[in-house]
Amino acid sequence: MAKKTYDLLFKLLLIGDSGVGKTCVLFRFSDDAFNTTFISTIGIDFKIKTVELQGKKIKLQIWDTAGQERFHTITTSKWLRNIDEHANEDVERMLLGNKCDMEDKRVVPKAKGEQIAREHGIRFFETSAKANINIEKAFLTLAEDILRKTPVKEPNSENVDISSGSGVTGWKSKCCS
């Protein structure tokens, strides 16, 4: 069996309206690349990047979504409501205002992005995948926030759930193997 090359796996999901730059943000972070040709994502795709934070290797599995947003515009508040309704209550959320390099074509003022983030108690970054502004900082900050919430396993713990009749899937007991 291959040795695990990371300590923790964090799954991140990019959601937003079509054309806001989700795929470009993903490629800038994962491959440090920017493509000026826009091809709409079909379905869902993901990239993986391993980072080191606080002495731990963290594998970030970043999912890029498409689909529903191609057919109708969904406002930020609806996206956030969707997260609130369908994600775990302790999920980390972050709001990115992408394409901040295109000041002349700005749709949402920075103050509005900051206000929405404040109202929802989440972080806000203005980013540009094209100019590589705040992309890495946003992903690393999100990973640090998730890491801060992640319970630390004791190195010699038995990894057994004794509170219920069945163990936790994927965990093994050292006693009876």
PDB file of C-alpha atoms in Angstrom:
ATOM      1  CA  MET A   1       0.000   0.000   0.000  1.00  0.00           C
ATOM      2  CA  ALA A   2       1.328   3.441  -0.928  1.00  0.00           C
ATOM      3  CA  LYS A   3       2.354   5.736   1.895  1.00  0.00           C
ATOM      4  CA  LYS A   4       0.067   8.731   2.371  1.00  0.00           C
ATOM      5  CA  THR A   5       1.877  11.866   1.192  1.00  0.00           C
ATOM      6  CA  TYR A   6      -0.229  14.283   3.234  1.00  0.00           C
ATOM      7  CA  ASP A   7      -1.511  14.700   6.794  1.00  0.00           C
ATOM      8  CA  LEU A   8      -4.941  16.184   6.073  1.00  0.00           C
ATOM      9  CA  LEU A   9      -7.329  16.437   3.124  1.00  0.00           C
ATOM     10  CA  PHE A  10      -9.506  19.535   2.769  1.00  0.00           C
ATOM     11  CA  LYS A  11     -12.199  19.643   0.095  1.00  0.00           C
ATOM     12  CA  LEU A  12     -12.979  23.129  -1.217  1.00  0.00           C
ATOM     13  CA  LEU A  13     -15.846  24.068  -3.508  1.00  0.00           C
ATOM     14  CA  LEU A  14     -15.864  27.082  -5.833  1.00  0.00           C
ATOM     15  CA  ILE A  15     -19.365  28.355  -6.508  1.00  0.00           C
ATOM     16  CA  GLY A  16     -20.613  31.461  -8.237  1.00  0.00           C
ATOM     17  CA  ASP A  17     -22.266  32.789 -11.355  1.00  0.00           C
ATOM     18  CA  SER A  18     -21.015  31.839 -14.809  1.00  0.00           C
ATOM     19  CA  GLY A  19     -18.150  33.969 -16.077  1.00  0.00           C
ATOM     20  CA  VAL A  20     -16.919  35.263 -12.702  1.00  0.00           C
ATOM     21  CA  GLY A  21     -13.601  33.436 -13.072  1.00  0.00           C
ATOM     22  CA  LYS A  22     -13.918  30.327 -10.869  1.00  0.00           C
ATOM     23  CA  THR A  23     -11.907  28.175 -13.291  1.00  0.00           C
ATOM     24  CA  CYS A  24      -9.277  30.884 -13.781  1.00  0.00           C
ATOM     25  CA  VAL A  25      -8.911  31.267  -9.990  1.00  0.00           C
ATOM     26  CA  LEU A  26      -8.494  27.508  -9.687  1.00  0.00           C
ATOM     27  CA  PHE A  27      -5.877  27.275 -12.458  1.00  0.00           C
ATOM     28  CA  ARG A  28      -3.964  30.282 -11.131  1.00  0.00           C
ATOM     29  CA  PHE A  29      -3.721  28.671  -7.697  1.00  0.00           C
ATOM     30  CA  SER A  30      -3.086  25.070  -8.762  1.00  0.00           C
ATOM     31  CA  ASP A  31      -0.885  25.559 -11.846  1.00  0.00           C
ATOM     32  CA  ASP A  32       0.118  29.248 -11.601  1.00  0.00           C
ATOM     33  CA  ALA A  33      -1.361  29.673 -15.065  1.00  0.00           C
ATOM     34  CA  PHE A  34      -3.887  31.990 -16.692  1.00  0.00           C
ATOM     35  CA  ASN A  35      -5.697  31.303 -19.942  1.00  0.00           C
ATOM     36  CA  THR A  36      -7.397  34.176 -21.748  1.00  0.00           C
ATOM     37  CA  THR A  37      -9.644  31.784 -23.684  1.00  0.00           C
ATOM     38  CA  PHE A  38     -12.931  31.354 -21.829  1.00  0.00           C
ATOM     39  CA  ILE A  39     -14.399  27.869 -22.015  1.00  0.00           C
ATOM     40  CA  SER A  40     -17.424  27.329 -19.818  1.00  0.00           C
ATOM     41  CA  THR A  41     -16.984  24.498 -17.325  1.00  0.00           C
ATOM     42  CA  ILE A  42     -19.315  21.616 -18.038  1.00  0.00           C
ATOM     43  CA  GLY A  43     -20.426  19.696 -14.983  1.00  0.00           C
ATOM     44  CA  ILE A  44     -17.732  19.650 -12.319  1.00  0.00           C
ATOM     45  CA  ASP A  45     -13.957  19.399 -12.322  1.00  0.00           C
ATOM     46  CA  PHE A  46     -11.302  19.476  -9.636  1.00  0.00           C
ATOM     47  CA  LYS A  47      -7.606  20.122  -9.087  1.00  0.00           C
ATOM     48  CA  ILE A  48      -5.336  19.107  -6.243  1.00  0.00           C
ATOM     49  CA  LYS A  49      -2.570  21.108  -4.615  1.00  0.00           C
ATOM     50  CA  THR A  50      -0.652  20.161  -1.485  1.00  0.00           C
ATOM     51  CA  VAL A  51       0.448  22.979   0.816  1.00  0.00           C
ATOM     52  CA  GLU A  52       2.320  23.015   4.100  1.00  0.00           C
ATOM     53  CA  LEU A  53       0.802  24.882   7.034  1.00  0.00           C
ATOM     54  CA  GLN A  54       1.857  24.742  10.678  1.00  0.00           C
ATOM     55  CA  GLY A  55       4.128  21.777   9.972  1.00  0.00           C
ATOM     56  CA  LYS A  56       1.356  19.720   8.342  1.00  0.00           C
ATOM     57  CA  LYS A  57       1.043  18.703   4.704  1.00  0.00           C
ATOM     58  CA  ILE A  58      -2.475  19.537   3.617  1.00  0.00           C
ATOM     59  CA  LYS A  59      -3.913  18.244   0.373  1.00  0.00           C
ATOM     60  CA  LEU A  60      -6.435  20.719  -1.026  1.00  0.00           C
ATOM     61  CA  GLN A  61      -8.947  19.105  -3.348  1.00  0.00           C
ATOM     62  CA  ILE A  62     -10.586  22.081  -5.058  1.00  0.00           C
ATOM     63  CA  TRP A  63     -13.830  21.485  -6.928  1.00  0.00           C
ATOM     64  CA  ASP A  64     -14.887  23.828  -9.720  1.00  0.00           C
ATOM     65  CA  THR A  65     -18.624  23.869 -10.351  1.00  0.00           C
ATOM     66  CA  ALA A  66     -20.804  24.718 -13.311  1.00  0.00           C
ATOM     67  CA  GLY A  67     -24.317  23.844 -14.357  1.00  0.00           C
ATOM     68  CA  GLN A  68     -27.137  25.758 -12.747  1.00  0.00           C
ATOM     69  CA  GLU A  69     -25.377  29.102 -12.842  1.00  0.00           C
ATOM     70  CA  ARG A  70     -25.130  28.879 -16.631  1.00  0.00           C
ATOM     71  CA  PHE A  71     -28.900  29.061 -16.921  1.00  0.00           C
ATOM     72  CA  HIS A  72     -29.782  31.850 -14.537  1.00  0.00           C
ATOM     73  CA  THR A  73     -28.038  34.442 -12.435  1.00  0.00           C
ATOM     74  CA  ILE A  74     -27.936  33.765  -8.730  1.00  0.00           C
ATOM     75  CA  THR A  75     -27.095  36.618  -6.404  1.00  0.00           C
ATOM     76  CA  THR A  76     -24.425  36.288  -3.735  1.00  0.00           C
ATOM     77  CA  SER A  77     -27.003  36.142  -0.960  1.00  0.00           C
ATOM     78  CA  LYS A  78     -28.666  33.141  -2.670  1.00  0.00           C
ATOM     79  CA  TRP A  79     -25.284  31.399  -2.966  1.00  0.00           C
ATOM     80  CA  LEU A  80     -24.670  31.970   0.740  1.00  0.00           C
ATOM     81  CA  ARG A  81     -28.181  30.797   1.630  1.00  0.00           C
ATOM     82  CA  ASN A  82     -27.555  27.657  -0.439  1.00  0.00           C
ATOM     83  CA  ILE A  83     -24.396  26.961   1.575  1.00  0.00           C
ATOM     84  CA  ASP A  84     -26.242  27.554   4.847  1.00  0.00           C
ATOM     85  CA  GLU A  85     -28.999  25.114   3.825  1.00  0.00           C
ATOM     86  CA  HIS A  86     -26.848  22.311   2.409  1.00  0.00           C
ATOM     87  CA  ALA A  87     -23.427  22.391   4.100  1.00  0.00           C
ATOM     88  CA  ASN A  88     -22.402  21.478   7.620  1.00  0.00           C
ATOM     89  CA  GLU A  89     -22.928  24.342  10.033  1.00  0.00           C
ATOM     90  CA  ASP A  90     -19.198  24.621  10.766  1.00  0.00           C
ATOM     91  CA  VAL A  91     -18.191  24.931   7.100  1.00  0.00           C
ATOM     92  CA  GLU A  92     -15.691  27.692   6.372  1.00  0.00           C
ATOM     93  CA  ARG A  93     -16.886  30.182   3.792  1.00  0.00           C
ATOM     94  CA  MET A  94     -15.061  32.957   1.996  1.00  0.00           C
ATOM     95  CA  LEU A  95     -16.214  35.564  -0.493  1.00  0.00           C
ATOM     96  CA  LEU A  96     -13.943  36.490  -3.397  1.00  0.00           C
ATOM     97  CA  GLY A  97     -14.440  39.519  -5.584  1.00  0.00           C
ATOM     98  CA  ASN A  98     -12.543  38.378  -8.674  1.00  0.00           C
ATOM     99  CA  LYS A  99     -11.289  40.426 -11.629  1.00  0.00           C
ATOM    100  CA  CYS A 100     -10.241  43.351  -9.408  1.00  0.00           C
ATOM    101  CA  ASP A 101      -7.719  44.268 -12.118  1.00  0.00           C
ATOM    102  CA  MET A 102     -10.619  45.317 -14.376  1.00  0.00           C
ATOM    103  CA  GLU A 103     -11.538  48.500 -12.498  1.00  0.00           C
ATOM    104  CA  ASP A 104     -13.188  50.056 -15.572  1.00  0.00           C
ATOM    105  CA  LYS A 105     -15.611  47.105 -15.860  1.00  0.00           C
ATOM    106  CA  ARG A 106     -16.290  46.717 -12.136  1.00  0.00           C
ATOM    107  CA  VAL A 107     -19.767  45.386 -11.346  1.00  0.00           C
ATOM    108  CA  VAL A 108     -19.601  45.167  -7.535  1.00  0.00           C
ATOM    109  CA  PRO A 109     -17.908  47.918  -5.501  1.00  0.00           C
ATOM    110  CA  LYS A 110     -15.299  46.719  -2.994  1.00  0.00           C
ATOM    111  CA  ALA A 111     -17.328  48.257  -0.160  1.00  0.00           C
ATOM    112  CA  LYS A 112     -20.350  46.148  -1.161  1.00  0.00           C
ATOM    113  CA  GLY A 113     -18.265  42.944  -1.068  1.00  0.00           C
ATOM    114  CA  GLU A 114     -16.915  43.904   2.351  1.00  0.00           C
ATOM    115  CA  GLN A 115     -20.429  44.672   3.587  1.00  0.00           C
ATOM    116  CA  ILE A 116     -21.819  41.298   2.417  1.00  0.00           C
ATOM    117  CA  ALA A 117     -18.892  39.477   4.030  1.00  0.00           C
ATOM    118  CA  ARG A 118     -19.398  41.399   7.305  1.00  0.00           C
ATOM    119  CA  GLU A 119     -23.137  40.635   7.330  1.00  0.00           C
ATOM    120  CA  HIS A 120     -22.416  36.912   6.947  1.00  0.00           C
ATOM    121  CA  GLY A 121     -19.390  36.805   9.240  1.00  0.00           C
ATOM    122  CA  ILE A 122     -17.009  35.619   6.530  1.00  0.00           C
ATOM    123  CA  ARG A 123     -13.706  36.739   5.053  1.00  0.00           C
ATOM    124  CA  PHE A 124     -13.549  38.791   1.860  1.00  0.00           C
ATOM    125  CA  PHE A 125     -10.701  39.116  -0.621  1.00  0.00           C
ATOM    126  CA  GLU A 126     -10.572  41.018  -3.867  1.00  0.00           C
ATOM    127  CA  THR A 127      -8.679  38.812  -6.309  1.00  0.00           C
ATOM    128  CA  SER A 128      -7.458  38.698  -9.867  1.00  0.00           C
ATOM    129  CA  ALA A 129      -6.545  35.401 -11.471  1.00  0.00           C
ATOM    130  CA  LYS A 130      -5.118  37.284 -14.449  1.00  0.00           C
ATOM    131  CA  ALA A 131      -2.856  39.612 -12.440  1.00  0.00           C
ATOM    132  CA  ASN A 132      -2.298  36.988  -9.697  1.00  0.00           C
ATOM    133  CA  ILE A 133      -3.623  39.215  -6.913  1.00  0.00           C
ATOM    134  CA  ASN A 134      -4.536  37.584  -3.578  1.00  0.00           C
ATOM    135  CA  ILE A 135      -5.165  34.135  -5.111  1.00  0.00           C
ATOM    136  CA  GLU A 136      -2.656  32.207  -3.024  1.00  0.00           C
ATOM    137  CA  LYS A 137      -3.387  34.361   0.027  1.00  0.00           C
ATOM    138  CA  ALA A 138      -7.127  33.558  -0.210  1.00  0.00           C
ATOM    139  CA  PHE A 139      -6.629  29.783  -0.505  1.00  0.00           C
ATOM    140  CA  LEU A 140      -3.979  29.631   2.231  1.00  0.00           C
ATOM    141  CA  THR A 141      -6.085  31.769   4.571  1.00  0.00           C
ATOM    142  CA  LEU A 142      -9.074  29.486   3.992  1.00  0.00           C
ATOM    143  CA  ALA A 143      -6.923  26.394   4.605  1.00  0.00           C
ATOM    144  CA  GLU A 144      -5.564  27.948   7.828  1.00  0.00           C
ATOM    145  CA  ASP A 145      -9.101  28.697   9.005  1.00  0.00           C
ATOM    146  CA  ILE A 146     -10.135  25.088   8.338  1.00  0.00           C
ATOM    147  CA  LEU A 147      -6.989  23.778  10.037  1.00  0.00           C
ATOM    148  CA  ARG A 148      -7.761  25.881  13.108  1.00  0.00           C
ATOM    149  CA  LYS A 149     -11.147  24.112  13.394  1.00  0.00           C
ATOM    150  CA  THR A 150      -9.740  20.635  12.729  1.00  0.00           C
ATOM    151  CA  PRO A 151      -9.501  18.467  15.849  1.00  0.00           C
ATOM    152  CA  VAL A 152      -6.019  17.196  16.597  1.00  0.00           C
ATOM    153  CA  LYS A 153      -5.759  13.419  16.841  1.00  0.00           C
ATOM    154  CA  GLU A 154      -3.528  12.086  19.587  1.00  0.00           C
ATOM    155  CA  PRO A 155      -0.658  10.105  18.039  1.00  0.00           C
ATOM    156  CA  ASN A 156      -1.271   7.044  20.251  1.00  0.00           C
ATOM    157  CA  SER A 157      -5.068   7.118  20.202  1.00  0.00           C
ATOM    158  CA  GLU A 158      -6.879   3.899  19.396  1.00  0.00           C
ATOM    159  CA  ASN A 159      -9.030   5.564  16.701  1.00  0.00           C
ATOM    160  CA  VAL A 160     -12.112   3.647  17.831  1.00  0.00           C
ATOM    161  CA  ASP A 161     -15.589   5.067  18.272  1.00  0.00           C
ATOM    162  CA  ILE A 162     -16.837   3.448  21.458  1.00  0.00           C
ATOM    163  CA  SER A 163     -19.917   5.633  21.808  1.00  0.00           C
ATOM    164  CA  SER A 164     -21.934   3.744  19.201  1.00  0.00           C
ATOM    165  CA  GLY A 165     -22.277   0.126  18.200  1.00  0.00           C
ATOM    166  CA  SER A 166     -20.484   0.685  14.904  1.00  0.00           C
ATOM    167  CA  GLY A 167     -17.057   2.160  14.394  1.00  0.00           C
ATOM    168  CA  VAL A 168     -16.394   5.184  12.239  1.00  0.00           C
ATOM    169  CA  THR A 169     -15.898   4.228   8.603  1.00  0.00           C
ATOM    170  CA  GLY A 170     -12.250   4.215   7.657  1.00  0.00           C
ATOM    171  CA  TRP A 171     -10.948   4.055  11.217  1.00  0.00           C
ATOM    172  CA  LYS A 172      -9.250   0.913  12.459  1.00  0.00           C
ATOM    173  CA  SER A 173      -8.820  -0.462  15.924  1.00  0.00           C
ATOM    174  CA  LYS A 174      -5.351  -1.567  16.982  1.00  0.00           C
ATOM    175  CA  CYS A 175      -6.646  -4.156  19.418  1.00  0.00           C
ATOM    176  CA  CYS A 176      -8.172  -6.892  17.279  1.00  0.00           C
ATOM    177  CA  SER A 177      -6.545  -6.763  13.888  1.00  0.00           C
TER     178      SER A 177
END
